[in-house]
mmCIF file with all atom_site columns, C-alpha atoms in Angstrom:
data_model
loop_
_atom_site.group_PDB
_atom_site.id
_atom_site.type_symbol
_atom_site.label_atom_id
_atom_site.label_alt_id
_atom_site.label_comp_id
_atom_site.label_asym_id
_atom_site.label_entity_id
_atom_site.label_seq_id
_atom_site.pdbx_PDB_ins_code
_atom_site.Cartn_x
_atom_site.Cartn_y
_atom_site.Cartn_z
_atom_site.occupancy
_atom_site.B_iso_or_equiv
_atom_site.pdbx_formal_charge
_atom_site.auth_seq_id
_atom_site.auth_comp_id
_atom_site.auth_asym_id
_atom_site.auth_atom_id
_atom_site.pdbx_PDB_model_num
ATOM 1   C CA . UNK M 1 1   ? -69.660 30.971 -31.367 1.00 65.00 ? 1   UNK M CA 1
ATOM 2   C CA . UNK M 1 2   ? -65.743 31.193 -32.024 1.00 83.00 ? 2   UNK M CA 1
ATOM 3   C CA . UNK M 1 3   ? -64.617 33.662 -34.637 1.00 94.00 ? 3   UNK M CA 1
ATOM 4   C CA . UNK M 1 4   ? -61.915 33.358 -36.974 1.00 97.00 ? 4   UNK M CA 1
ATOM 5   C CA . UNK M 1 5   ? -58.724 32.166 -35.143 1.00 97.00 ? 5   UNK M CA 1
ATOM 6   C CA . UNK M 1 6   ? -55.321 33.347 -36.124 1.00 98.00 ? 6   UNK M CA 1
ATOM 7   C CA . UNK M 1 7   ? -51.939 32.293 -34.831 1.00 97.00 ? 7   UNK M CA 1
ATOM 8   C CA . UNK M 1 8   ? -49.331 33.546 -33.932 1.00 97.00 ? 8   UNK M CA 1
ATOM 9   C CA . UNK M 1 9   ? -50.748 37.147 -33.146 1.00 97.00 ? 9   UNK M CA 1
ATOM 10  C CA . UNK M 1 10  ? -47.418 38.688 -33.335 1.00 97.00 ? 10  UNK M CA 1
ATOM 11  C CA . UNK M 1 11  ? -44.200 37.241 -35.098 1.00 97.00 ? 11  UNK M CA 1
ATOM 12  C CA . UNK M 1 12  ? -40.791 38.971 -35.151 1.00 98.00 ? 12  UNK M CA 1
ATOM 13  C CA . UNK M 1 13  ? -38.188 37.246 -37.290 1.00 97.00 ? 13  UNK M CA 1
ATOM 14  C CA . UNK M 1 14  ? -35.066 37.908 -39.084 1.00 97.00 ? 14  UNK M CA 1
ATOM 15  C CA . UNK M 1 15  ? -34.624 38.378 -42.776 1.00 97.00 ? 15  UNK M CA 1
ATOM 16  C CA . UNK M 1 16  ? -34.284 34.919 -44.508 1.00 97.00 ? 16  UNK M CA 1
ATOM 17  C CA . UNK M 1 17  ? -36.227 32.964 -42.007 1.00 97.00 ? 17  UNK M CA 1
ATOM 18  C CA . UNK M 1 18  ? -39.387 31.034 -42.868 1.00 97.00 ? 18  UNK M CA 1
ATOM 19  C CA . UNK M 1 19  ? -42.732 32.330 -41.408 1.00 98.00 ? 19  UNK M CA 1
ATOM 20  C CA . UNK M 1 20  ? -45.908 30.407 -41.261 1.00 98.00 ? 20  UNK M CA 1
ATOM 21  C CA . UNK M 1 21  ? -49.115 31.973 -40.366 1.00 98.00 ? 21  UNK M CA 1
ATOM 22  C CA . UNK M 1 22  ? -52.050 29.975 -39.337 1.00 98.00 ? 22  UNK M CA 1
ATOM 23  C CA . UNK M 1 23  ? -55.841 30.391 -39.767 1.00 98.00 ? 23  UNK M CA 1
ATOM 24  C CA . UNK M 1 24  ? -58.957 28.522 -38.547 1.00 98.00 ? 24  UNK M CA 1
ATOM 25  C CA . UNK M 1 25  ? -62.118 29.856 -40.253 1.00 97.00 ? 25  UNK M CA 1
ATOM 26  C CA . UNK M 1 26  ? -65.542 29.958 -38.525 1.00 95.00 ? 26  UNK M CA 1
ATOM 27  C CA . UNK M 1 27  ? -67.010 26.515 -38.437 1.00 94.00 ? 27  UNK M CA 1
ATOM 28  C CA . UNK M 1 28  ? -69.245 25.860 -41.575 1.00 91.00 ? 28  UNK M CA 1
ATOM 29  C CA . UNK M 1 29  ? -67.768 28.585 -43.647 1.00 92.00 ? 29  UNK M CA 1
ATOM 30  C CA . UNK M 1 30  ? -66.498 27.395 -46.942 1.00 90.00 ? 30  UNK M CA 1
ATOM 31  C CA . UNK M 1 31  ? -64.634 30.270 -48.204 1.00 91.00 ? 31  UNK M CA 1
ATOM 32  C CA . UNK M 1 32  ? -61.247 31.590 -46.719 1.00 94.00 ? 32  UNK M CA 1
ATOM 33  C CA . UNK M 1 33  ? -59.527 34.769 -47.665 1.00 95.00 ? 33  UNK M CA 1
ATOM 34  C CA . UNK M 1 34  ? -55.853 36.164 -46.857 1.00 97.00 ? 34  UNK M CA 1
ATOM 35  C CA . UNK M 1 35  ? -55.506 39.784 -46.909 1.00 97.00 ? 35  UNK M CA 1
ATOM 36  C CA . UNK M 1 36  ? -52.457 41.909 -46.075 1.00 97.00 ? 36  UNK M CA 1
ATOM 37  C CA . UNK M 1 37  ? -52.481 45.430 -44.525 1.00 98.00 ? 37  UNK M CA 1
ATOM 38  C CA . UNK M 1 38  ? -49.710 47.986 -44.842 1.00 96.00 ? 38  UNK M CA 1
ATOM 39  C CA . UNK M 1 39  ? -49.533 51.716 -44.646 1.00 93.00 ? 39  UNK M CA 1
ATOM 40  C CA . UNK M 1 40  ? -48.516 52.101 -48.198 1.00 93.00 ? 40  UNK M CA 1
ATOM 41  C CA . UNK M 1 41  ? -50.857 49.645 -49.868 1.00 93.00 ? 41  UNK M CA 1
ATOM 42  C CA . UNK M 1 42  ? -53.791 49.569 -47.402 1.00 94.00 ? 42  UNK M CA 1
ATOM 43  C CA . UNK M 1 43  ? -55.785 46.213 -47.315 1.00 96.00 ? 43  UNK M CA 1
ATOM 44  C CA . UNK M 1 44  ? -55.330 43.969 -50.357 1.00 94.00 ? 44  UNK M CA 1
ATOM 45  C CA . UNK M 1 45  ? -56.141 40.421 -50.957 1.00 94.00 ? 45  UNK M CA 1
ATOM 46  C CA . UNK M 1 46  ? -53.464 37.732 -51.317 1.00 96.00 ? 46  UNK M CA 1
ATOM 47  C CA . UNK M 1 47  ? -55.378 34.634 -52.009 1.00 96.00 ? 47  UNK M CA 1
ATOM 48  C CA . UNK M 1 48  ? -58.707 33.078 -51.359 1.00 92.00 ? 48  UNK M CA 1
ATOM 49  C CA . UNK M 1 49  ? -59.989 29.597 -51.147 1.00 93.00 ? 49  UNK M CA 1
ATOM 50  C CA . UNK M 1 50  ? -63.517 28.148 -51.786 1.00 90.00 ? 50  UNK M CA 1
ATOM 51  C CA . UNK M 1 51  ? -64.193 24.677 -50.561 1.00 90.00 ? 51  UNK M CA 1
ATOM 52  C CA . UNK M 1 52  ? -60.262 24.421 -49.930 1.00 93.00 ? 52  UNK M CA 1
ATOM 53  C CA . UNK M 1 53  ? -59.607 25.035 -53.545 1.00 92.00 ? 53  UNK M CA 1
ATOM 54  C CA . UNK M 1 54  ? -57.578 28.204 -54.560 1.00 92.00 ? 54  UNK M CA 1
ATOM 55  C CA . UNK M 1 55  ? -59.735 30.412 -56.654 1.00 90.00 ? 55  UNK M CA 1
ATOM 56  C CA . UNK M 1 56  ? -57.717 33.522 -57.006 1.00 89.00 ? 56  UNK M CA 1
ATOM 57  C CA . UNK M 1 57  ? -54.169 33.961 -56.029 1.00 91.00 ? 57  UNK M CA 1
ATOM 58  C CA . UNK M 1 58  ? -53.403 36.957 -58.258 1.00 89.00 ? 58  UNK M CA 1
ATOM 59  C CA . UNK M 1 59  ? -52.483 39.071 -55.174 1.00 91.00 ? 59  UNK M CA 1
ATOM 60  C CA . UNK M 1 60  ? -49.706 36.864 -53.965 1.00 94.00 ? 60  UNK M CA 1
ATOM 61  C CA . UNK M 1 61  ? -46.657 39.010 -54.400 1.00 86.00 ? 61  UNK M CA 1
ATOM 62  C CA . UNK M 1 62  ? -44.205 36.336 -55.435 1.00 83.00 ? 62  UNK M CA 1
ATOM 63  C CA . UNK M 1 63  ? -42.868 32.964 -55.262 1.00 89.00 ? 63  UNK M CA 1
ATOM 64  C CA . UNK M 1 64  ? -41.772 33.505 -51.781 1.00 95.00 ? 64  UNK M CA 1
ATOM 65  C CA . UNK M 1 65  ? -45.452 33.373 -50.764 1.00 97.00 ? 65  UNK M CA 1
ATOM 66  C CA . UNK M 1 66  ? -47.669 30.241 -50.634 1.00 97.00 ? 66  UNK M CA 1
ATOM 67  C CA . UNK M 1 67  ? -50.810 29.198 -49.175 1.00 97.00 ? 67  UNK M CA 1
ATOM 68  C CA . UNK M 1 68  ? -52.631 25.914 -48.544 1.00 97.00 ? 68  UNK M CA 1
ATOM 69  C CA . UNK M 1 69  ? -55.795 24.709 -47.267 1.00 97.00 ? 69  UNK M CA 1
ATOM 70  C CA . UNK M 1 70  ? -55.545 21.045 -46.529 1.00 96.00 ? 70  UNK M CA 1
ATOM 71  C CA . UNK M 1 71  ? -58.968 20.922 -44.917 1.00 94.00 ? 71  UNK M CA 1
ATOM 72  C CA . UNK M 1 72  ? -62.069 22.994 -44.231 1.00 93.00 ? 72  UNK M CA 1
ATOM 73  C CA . UNK M 1 73  ? -60.907 24.103 -40.706 1.00 95.00 ? 73  UNK M CA 1
ATOM 74  C CA . UNK M 1 74  ? -57.190 25.197 -41.399 1.00 96.00 ? 74  UNK M CA 1
ATOM 75  C CA . UNK M 1 75  ? -55.081 27.170 -43.696 1.00 98.00 ? 75  UNK M CA 1
ATOM 76  C CA . UNK M 1 76  ? -51.533 28.298 -43.766 1.00 98.00 ? 76  UNK M CA 1
ATOM 77  C CA . UNK M 1 77  ? -49.727 31.275 -45.431 1.00 98.00 ? 77  UNK M CA 1
ATOM 78  C CA . UNK M 1 78  ? -45.909 30.743 -45.697 1.00 98.00 ? 78  UNK M CA 1
ATOM 79  C CA . UNK M 1 79  ? -43.315 33.262 -46.488 1.00 97.00 ? 79  UNK M CA 1
ATOM 80  C CA . UNK M 1 80  ? -39.993 31.713 -47.431 1.00 96.00 ? 80  UNK M CA 1
ATOM 81  C CA . UNK M 1 81  ? -37.531 33.468 -47.315 1.00 96.00 ? 81  UNK M CA 1
ATOM 82  C CA . UNK M 1 82  ? -38.897 36.504 -45.495 1.00 96.00 ? 82  UNK M CA 1
ATOM 83  C CA . UNK M 1 83  ? -37.847 40.054 -46.216 1.00 96.00 ? 83  UNK M CA 1
ATOM 84  C CA . UNK M 1 84  ? -38.388 43.203 -44.222 1.00 97.00 ? 84  UNK M CA 1
ATOM 85  C CA . UNK M 1 85  ? -40.704 44.485 -47.018 1.00 96.00 ? 85  UNK M CA 1
ATOM 86  C CA . UNK M 1 86  ? -42.970 41.721 -45.835 1.00 97.00 ? 86  UNK M CA 1
ATOM 87  C CA . UNK M 1 87  ? -43.509 43.345 -42.519 1.00 97.00 ? 87  UNK M CA 1
ATOM 88  C CA . UNK M 1 88  ? -47.434 43.888 -42.370 1.00 98.00 ? 88  UNK M CA 1
ATOM 89  C CA . UNK M 1 89  ? -50.592 42.728 -40.523 1.00 98.00 ? 89  UNK M CA 1
ATOM 90  C CA . UNK M 1 90  ? -51.854 39.721 -42.285 1.00 98.00 ? 90  UNK M CA 1
ATOM 91  C CA . UNK M 1 91  ? -55.530 38.947 -41.903 1.00 98.00 ? 91  UNK M CA 1
ATOM 92  C CA . UNK M 1 92  ? -57.463 35.851 -42.450 1.00 98.00 ? 92  UNK M CA 1
ATOM 93  C CA . UNK M 1 93  ? -61.332 35.974 -43.217 1.00 96.00 ? 93  UNK M CA 1
ATOM 94  C CA . UNK M 1 94  ? -63.892 33.446 -43.801 1.00 94.00 ? 94  UNK M CA 1
ATOM 95  C CA . UNK M 1 95  ? -67.513 33.405 -45.327 1.00 91.00 ? 95  UNK M CA 1
ATOM 96  C CA . UNK M 1 96  ? -70.158 30.986 -46.303 1.00 85.00 ? 96  UNK M CA 1
ATOM 97  C CA . UNK M 1 97  ? -69.789 31.304 -50.041 1.00 71.00 ? 97  UNK M CA 1
ATOM 98  C CA . UNK M 1 98  ? -72.672 30.550 -52.383 1.00 68.00 ? 98  UNK M CA 1
ATOM 99  C CA . UNK M 1 99  ? -72.587 30.965 -55.971 1.00 58.00 ? 99  UNK M CA 1
ATOM 100 C CA . UNK M 1 100 ? -75.604 33.313 -56.090 1.00 60.00 ? 100 UNK M CA 1
ATOM 101 C CA . UNK M 1 101 ? -74.524 36.055 -53.803 1.00 66.00 ? 101 UNK M CA 1
ATOM 102 C CA . UNK M 1 102 ? -71.799 37.419 -51.719 1.00 68.00 ? 102 UNK M CA 1
ATOM 103 C CA . UNK M 1 103 ? -71.981 36.697 -48.031 1.00 81.00 ? 103 UNK M CA 1
ATOM 104 C CA . UNK M 1 104 ? -70.274 38.767 -45.316 1.00 89.00 ? 104 UNK M CA 1
ATOM 105 C CA . UNK M 1 105 ? -66.426 38.203 -44.592 1.00 92.00 ? 105 UNK M CA 1
ATOM 106 C CA . UNK M 1 106 ? -65.640 37.949 -41.016 1.00 94.00 ? 106 UNK M CA 1
ATOM 107 C CA . UNK M 1 107 ? -62.037 38.762 -40.135 1.00 96.00 ? 107 UNK M CA 1
ATOM 108 C CA . UNK M 1 108 ? -59.727 37.227 -37.504 1.00 96.00 ? 108 UNK M CA 1
ATOM 109 C CA . UNK M 1 109 ? -57.659 39.239 -35.179 1.00 96.00 ? 109 UNK M CA 1
ATOM 110 C CA . UNK M 1 110 ? -54.685 39.496 -37.497 1.00 97.00 ? 110 UNK M CA 1
ATOM 111 C CA . UNK M 1 111 ? -51.075 38.497 -37.355 1.00 98.00 ? 111 UNK M CA 1
ATOM 112 C CA . UNK M 1 112 ? -48.737 41.347 -37.045 1.00 97.00 ? 112 UNK M CA 1
ATOM 113 C CA . UNK M 1 113 ? -45.409 40.427 -38.645 1.00 98.00 ? 113 UNK M CA 1
ATOM 114 C CA . UNK M 1 114 ? -42.102 42.140 -38.387 1.00 98.00 ? 114 UNK M CA 1
ATOM 115 C CA . UNK M 1 115 ? -39.067 41.211 -40.386 1.00 98.00 ? 115 UNK M CA 1
ATOM 116 C CA . UNK M 1 116 ? -35.896 42.544 -39.271 1.00 97.00 ? 116 UNK M CA 1
ATOM 117 C CA . UNK P 2 1   ? -61.715 46.887 -62.395 1.00 83.00 ? 1   UNK P CA 1
ATOM 118 C CA . UNK P 2 2   ? -63.241 47.843 -59.271 1.00 90.00 ? 2   UNK P CA 1
ATOM 119 C CA . UNK P 2 3   ? -62.190 50.933 -56.984 1.00 95.00 ? 3   UNK P CA 1
ATOM 120 C CA . UNK P 2 4   ? -63.317 52.375 -53.832 1.00 97.00 ? 4   UNK P CA 1
ATOM 121 C CA . UNK P 2 5   ? -62.439 55.958 -52.988 1.00 98.00 ? 5   UNK P CA 1
ATOM 122 C CA . UNK P 2 6   ? -62.625 57.386 -49.409 1.00 98.00 ? 6   UNK P CA 1
ATOM 123 C CA . UNK P 2 7   ? -61.482 60.848 -50.130 1.00 97.00 ? 7   UNK P CA 1
ATOM 124 C CA . UNK P 2 8   ? -61.612 61.998 -46.502 1.00 97.00 ? 8   UNK P CA 1
ATOM 125 C CA . UNK P 2 9   ? -58.482 60.622 -44.686 1.00 96.00 ? 9   UNK P CA 1
ATOM 126 C CA . UNK P 2 10  ? -58.813 62.036 -41.082 1.00 97.00 ? 10  UNK P CA 1
ATOM 127 C CA . UNK P 2 11  ? -61.860 63.554 -39.340 1.00 98.00 ? 11  UNK P CA 1
ATOM 128 C CA . UNK P 2 12  ? -61.836 64.952 -35.821 1.00 98.00 ? 12  UNK P CA 1
ATOM 129 C CA . UNK P 2 13  ? -65.088 65.734 -34.169 1.00 97.00 ? 13  UNK P CA 1
ATOM 130 C CA . UNK P 2 14  ? -66.172 66.585 -30.480 1.00 97.00 ? 14  UNK P CA 1
ATOM 131 C CA . UNK P 2 15  ? -68.364 64.311 -28.968 1.00 97.00 ? 15  UNK P CA 1
ATOM 132 C CA . UNK P 2 16  ? -72.048 64.203 -29.531 1.00 97.00 ? 16  UNK P CA 1
ATOM 133 C CA . UNK P 2 17  ? -71.491 65.710 -33.116 1.00 97.00 ? 17  UNK P CA 1
ATOM 134 C CA . UNK P 2 18  ? -72.768 64.067 -36.219 1.00 97.00 ? 18  UNK P CA 1
ATOM 135 C CA . UNK P 2 19  ? -70.349 62.976 -38.664 1.00 98.00 ? 19  UNK P CA 1
ATOM 136 C CA . UNK P 2 20  ? -70.646 61.446 -42.209 1.00 98.00 ? 20  UNK P CA 1
ATOM 137 C CA . UNK P 2 21  ? -67.997 59.327 -43.855 1.00 98.00 ? 21  UNK P CA 1
ATOM 138 C CA . UNK P 2 22  ? -68.124 59.256 -47.630 1.00 98.00 ? 22  UNK P CA 1
ATOM 139 C CA . UNK P 2 23  ? -67.562 56.355 -49.879 1.00 98.00 ? 23  UNK P CA 1
ATOM 140 C CA . UNK P 2 24  ? -67.586 56.452 -53.617 1.00 98.00 ? 24  UNK P CA 1
ATOM 141 C CA . UNK P 2 25  ? -67.207 53.185 -55.614 1.00 97.00 ? 25  UNK P CA 1
ATOM 142 C CA . UNK P 2 26  ? -66.573 52.225 -59.293 1.00 96.00 ? 26  UNK P CA 1
ATOM 143 C CA . UNK P 2 27  ? -67.563 49.083 -61.049 1.00 94.00 ? 27  UNK P CA 1
ATOM 144 C CA . UNK P 2 28  ? -69.143 48.084 -64.473 1.00 92.00 ? 28  UNK P CA 1
ATOM 145 C CA . UNK P 2 29  ? -71.016 45.195 -63.014 1.00 90.00 ? 29  UNK P CA 1
ATOM 146 C CA . UNK P 2 30  ? -74.640 45.380 -62.333 1.00 89.00 ? 30  UNK P CA 1
ATOM 147 C CA . UNK P 2 31  ? -74.511 42.949 -59.254 1.00 88.00 ? 31  UNK P CA 1
ATOM 148 C CA . UNK P 2 32  ? -72.273 44.066 -56.462 1.00 91.00 ? 32  UNK P CA 1
ATOM 149 C CA . UNK P 2 33  ? -71.955 44.358 -52.698 1.00 91.00 ? 33  UNK P CA 1
ATOM 150 C CA . UNK P 2 34  ? -70.863 47.110 -50.562 1.00 94.00 ? 34  UNK P CA 1
ATOM 151 C CA . UNK P 2 35  ? -69.611 47.026 -46.960 1.00 95.00 ? 35  UNK P CA 1
ATOM 152 C CA . UNK P 2 36  ? -68.409 49.125 -44.072 1.00 97.00 ? 36  UNK P CA 1
ATOM 153 C CA . UNK P 2 37  ? -65.882 47.696 -41.474 1.00 97.00 ? 37  UNK P CA 1
ATOM 154 C CA . UNK P 2 38  ? -64.444 49.294 -38.608 1.00 97.00 ? 38  UNK P CA 1
ATOM 155 C CA . UNK P 2 39  ? -61.039 48.907 -37.263 1.00 97.00 ? 39  UNK P CA 1
ATOM 156 C CA . UNK P 2 40  ? -60.458 50.261 -33.653 1.00 96.00 ? 40  UNK P CA 1
ATOM 157 C CA . UNK P 2 41  ? -57.291 51.051 -32.190 1.00 94.00 ? 41  UNK P CA 1
ATOM 158 C CA . UNK P 2 42  ? -56.922 47.269 -31.129 1.00 93.00 ? 42  UNK P CA 1
ATOM 159 C CA . UNK P 2 43  ? -56.609 46.358 -34.698 1.00 93.00 ? 43  UNK P CA 1
ATOM 160 C CA . UNK P 2 44  ? -59.292 44.009 -35.493 1.00 94.00 ? 44  UNK P CA 1
ATOM 161 C CA . UNK P 2 45  ? -61.812 44.457 -38.380 1.00 96.00 ? 45  UNK P CA 1
ATOM 162 C CA . UNK P 2 46  ? -65.377 44.591 -37.298 1.00 96.00 ? 46  UNK P CA 1
ATOM 163 C CA . UNK P 2 47  ? -68.134 44.097 -39.855 1.00 95.00 ? 47  UNK P CA 1
ATOM 164 C CA . UNK P 2 48  ? -70.755 46.906 -39.790 1.00 95.00 ? 48  UNK P CA 1
ATOM 165 C CA . UNK P 2 49  ? -73.049 46.464 -42.805 1.00 93.00 ? 49  UNK P CA 1
ATOM 166 C CA . UNK P 2 50  ? -73.574 44.707 -46.017 1.00 90.00 ? 50  UNK P CA 1
ATOM 167 C CA . UNK P 2 51  ? -75.664 46.156 -49.115 1.00 90.00 ? 51  UNK P CA 1
ATOM 168 C CA . UNK P 2 52  ? -76.493 44.493 -52.425 1.00 88.00 ? 52  UNK P CA 1
ATOM 169 C CA . UNK P 2 53  ? -76.766 46.658 -55.544 1.00 90.00 ? 53  UNK P CA 1
ATOM 170 C CA . UNK P 2 54  ? -80.359 45.899 -55.922 1.00 88.00 ? 54  UNK P CA 1
ATOM 171 C CA . UNK P 2 55  ? -81.348 47.384 -52.610 1.00 85.00 ? 55  UNK P CA 1
ATOM 172 C CA . UNK P 2 56  ? -81.144 51.200 -52.295 1.00 82.00 ? 56  UNK P CA 1
ATOM 173 C CA . UNK P 2 57  ? -83.124 51.387 -49.242 1.00 82.00 ? 57  UNK P CA 1
ATOM 174 C CA . UNK P 2 58  ? -81.216 53.390 -46.633 1.00 84.00 ? 58  UNK P CA 1
ATOM 175 C CA . UNK P 2 59  ? -80.678 51.612 -43.257 1.00 85.00 ? 59  UNK P CA 1
ATOM 176 C CA . UNK P 2 60  ? -80.580 52.797 -39.624 1.00 86.00 ? 60  UNK P CA 1
ATOM 177 C CA . UNK P 2 61  ? -78.955 50.817 -36.707 1.00 88.00 ? 61  UNK P CA 1
ATOM 178 C CA . UNK P 2 62  ? -78.982 52.735 -33.414 1.00 92.00 ? 62  UNK P CA 1
ATOM 179 C CA . UNK P 2 63  ? -76.730 55.808 -33.936 1.00 94.00 ? 63  UNK P CA 1
ATOM 180 C CA . UNK P 2 64  ? -75.398 54.369 -37.236 1.00 95.00 ? 64  UNK P CA 1
ATOM 181 C CA . UNK P 2 65  ? -77.265 55.066 -40.700 1.00 94.00 ? 65  UNK P CA 1
ATOM 182 C CA . UNK P 2 66  ? -76.154 54.386 -44.259 1.00 94.00 ? 66  UNK P CA 1
ATOM 183 C CA . UNK P 2 67  ? -77.200 56.147 -47.524 1.00 94.00 ? 67  UNK P CA 1
ATOM 184 C CA . UNK P 2 68  ? -76.733 54.168 -50.765 1.00 94.00 ? 68  UNK P CA 1
ATOM 185 C CA . UNK P 2 69  ? -77.296 56.160 -54.057 1.00 94.00 ? 69  UNK P CA 1
ATOM 186 C CA . UNK P 2 70  ? -76.642 54.224 -57.037 1.00 93.00 ? 70  UNK P CA 1
ATOM 187 C CA . UNK P 2 71  ? -77.034 57.566 -59.248 1.00 93.00 ? 71  UNK P CA 1
ATOM 188 C CA . UNK P 2 72  ? -73.754 58.818 -57.429 1.00 95.00 ? 72  UNK P CA 1
ATOM 189 C CA . UNK P 2 73  ? -72.116 55.565 -56.885 1.00 96.00 ? 73  UNK P CA 1
ATOM 190 C CA . UNK P 2 74  ? -71.954 56.490 -53.248 1.00 96.00 ? 74  UNK P CA 1
ATOM 191 C CA . UNK P 2 75  ? -72.513 54.599 -49.879 1.00 96.00 ? 75  UNK P CA 1
ATOM 192 C CA . UNK P 2 76  ? -72.087 57.126 -47.117 1.00 97.00 ? 76  UNK P CA 1
ATOM 193 C CA . UNK P 2 77  ? -72.079 56.257 -43.557 1.00 96.00 ? 77  UNK P CA 1
ATOM 194 C CA . UNK P 2 78  ? -73.262 58.807 -40.777 1.00 96.00 ? 78  UNK P CA 1
ATOM 195 C CA . UNK P 2 79  ? -72.750 58.345 -37.106 1.00 97.00 ? 79  UNK P CA 1
ATOM 196 C CA . UNK P 2 80  ? -75.217 60.538 -34.907 1.00 96.00 ? 80  UNK P CA 1
ATOM 197 C CA . UNK P 2 81  ? -74.374 61.722 -31.599 1.00 97.00 ? 81  UNK P CA 1
ATOM 198 C CA . UNK P 2 82  ? -70.495 60.451 -31.928 1.00 97.00 ? 82  UNK P CA 1
ATOM 199 C CA . UNK P 2 83  ? -68.929 58.942 -28.728 1.00 97.00 ? 83  UNK P CA 1
ATOM 200 C CA . UNK P 2 84  ? -65.301 58.514 -28.001 1.00 97.00 ? 84  UNK P CA 1
ATOM 201 C CA . UNK P 2 85  ? -65.767 54.834 -28.488 1.00 96.00 ? 85  UNK P CA 1
ATOM 202 C CA . UNK P 2 86  ? -66.328 55.552 -32.224 1.00 97.00 ? 86  UNK P CA 1
ATOM 203 C CA . UNK P 2 87  ? -62.718 56.552 -32.666 1.00 97.00 ? 87  UNK P CA 1
ATOM 204 C CA . UNK P 2 88  ? -61.439 54.103 -35.176 1.00 98.00 ? 88  UNK P CA 1
ATOM 205 C CA . UNK P 2 89  ? -60.465 53.548 -38.884 1.00 98.00 ? 89  UNK P CA 1
ATOM 206 C CA . UNK P 2 90  ? -63.648 53.074 -41.043 1.00 98.00 ? 90  UNK P CA 1
ATOM 207 C CA . UNK P 2 91  ? -63.182 50.978 -44.376 1.00 98.00 ? 91  UNK P CA 1
ATOM 208 C CA . UNK P 2 92  ? -65.712 50.946 -47.224 1.00 98.00 ? 92  UNK P CA 1
ATOM 209 C CA . UNK P 2 93  ? -65.374 47.997 -49.391 1.00 97.00 ? 93  UNK P CA 1
ATOM 210 C CA . UNK P 2 94  ? -66.777 46.567 -52.458 1.00 95.00 ? 94  UNK P CA 1
ATOM 211 C CA . UNK P 2 95  ? -67.278 43.142 -54.001 1.00 91.00 ? 95  UNK P CA 1
ATOM 212 C CA . UNK P 2 96  ? -68.528 42.141 -57.419 1.00 88.00 ? 96  UNK P CA 1
ATOM 213 C CA . UNK P 2 97  ? -70.508 39.009 -58.189 1.00 72.00 ? 97  UNK P CA 1
ATOM 214 C CA . UNK P 2 98  ? -70.724 36.053 -55.803 1.00 64.00 ? 98  UNK P CA 1
ATOM 215 C CA . UNK P 2 99  ? -68.285 34.909 -53.300 1.00 60.00 ? 99  UNK P CA 1
ATOM 216 C CA . UNK P 2 100 ? -65.386 37.044 -54.299 1.00 80.00 ? 100 UNK P CA 1
ATOM 217 C CA . UNK P 2 101 ? -62.565 39.164 -52.833 1.00 86.00 ? 101 UNK P CA 1
ATOM 218 C CA . UNK P 2 102 ? -63.232 42.594 -51.088 1.00 92.00 ? 102 UNK P CA 1
ATOM 219 C CA . UNK P 2 103 ? -61.792 45.722 -52.743 1.00 94.00 ? 103 UNK P CA 1
ATOM 220 C CA . UNK P 2 104 ? -61.164 48.236 -49.800 1.00 96.00 ? 104 UNK P CA 1
ATOM 221 C CA . UNK P 2 105 ? -60.802 51.935 -49.786 1.00 97.00 ? 105 UNK P CA 1
ATOM 222 C CA . UNK P 2 106 ? -57.964 53.605 -47.936 1.00 97.00 ? 106 UNK P CA 1
ATOM 223 C CA . UNK P 2 107 ? -59.933 54.123 -44.727 1.00 97.00 ? 107 UNK P CA 1
ATOM 224 C CA . UNK P 2 108 ? -61.035 57.234 -42.734 1.00 98.00 ? 108 UNK P CA 1
ATOM 225 C CA . UNK P 2 109 ? -59.450 57.825 -39.373 1.00 98.00 ? 109 UNK P CA 1
ATOM 226 C CA . UNK P 2 110 ? -62.162 59.148 -37.032 1.00 98.00 ? 110 UNK P CA 1
ATOM 227 C CA . UNK P 2 111 ? -61.221 60.764 -33.834 1.00 98.00 ? 111 UNK P CA 1
ATOM 228 C CA . UNK P 2 112 ? -63.850 61.627 -31.425 1.00 97.00 ? 112 UNK P CA 1
ATOM 229 C CA . UNK P 2 113 ? -62.636 64.005 -28.690 1.00 96.00 ? 113 UNK P CA 1
ATOM 230 C CA . UNK P 2 114 ? -64.373 64.216 -25.261 1.00 95.00 ? 114 UNK P CA 1
#
């Protein structure tokens, strides 16, 4: 079975440019999570969706960040305009979310973003 | 608020040694879940184990074992007879309730020398 798929795997861009990260969750999973990993802050949640609806976006740094999930098999995280401090590894994870208990989140390979 | 503390930052052992990675968590909720993930040098996050707050039974999987103690709010991970391939960053994580985010510890970098 295919795991969580993320693209691109690496992205180098210049400050001020728009960046779009993409994620395809595991088929059948209905919860999708975006995390960011930096040396300073470690792994932190940005936003998560359940059944394509954003549930918690309190981790989104600021208005420059936006995320969408137009259908059950695709999500995007967009940064516009990008800044050097956005340089990080961005992970997407998915799980089968039931109301009664917490299922395991499976992570994609991550997108390594460098903003110059 | 939830918190996960991994006080050890780096551990270095020689192959075949046993090593224990510590994890202490904080939450006021009675229903919660604990996880361990491995991040090898290649960068991906690999799921190792999930435990819920109602199951304090320790678990063993091959060379890996986990000790969950609610009395001390700890969920420690032991690797027996470590191998070079065990070299990675190991994260402990906590989620509260159902279908919610993971709160991660800072991670422990384990180096296993041949």
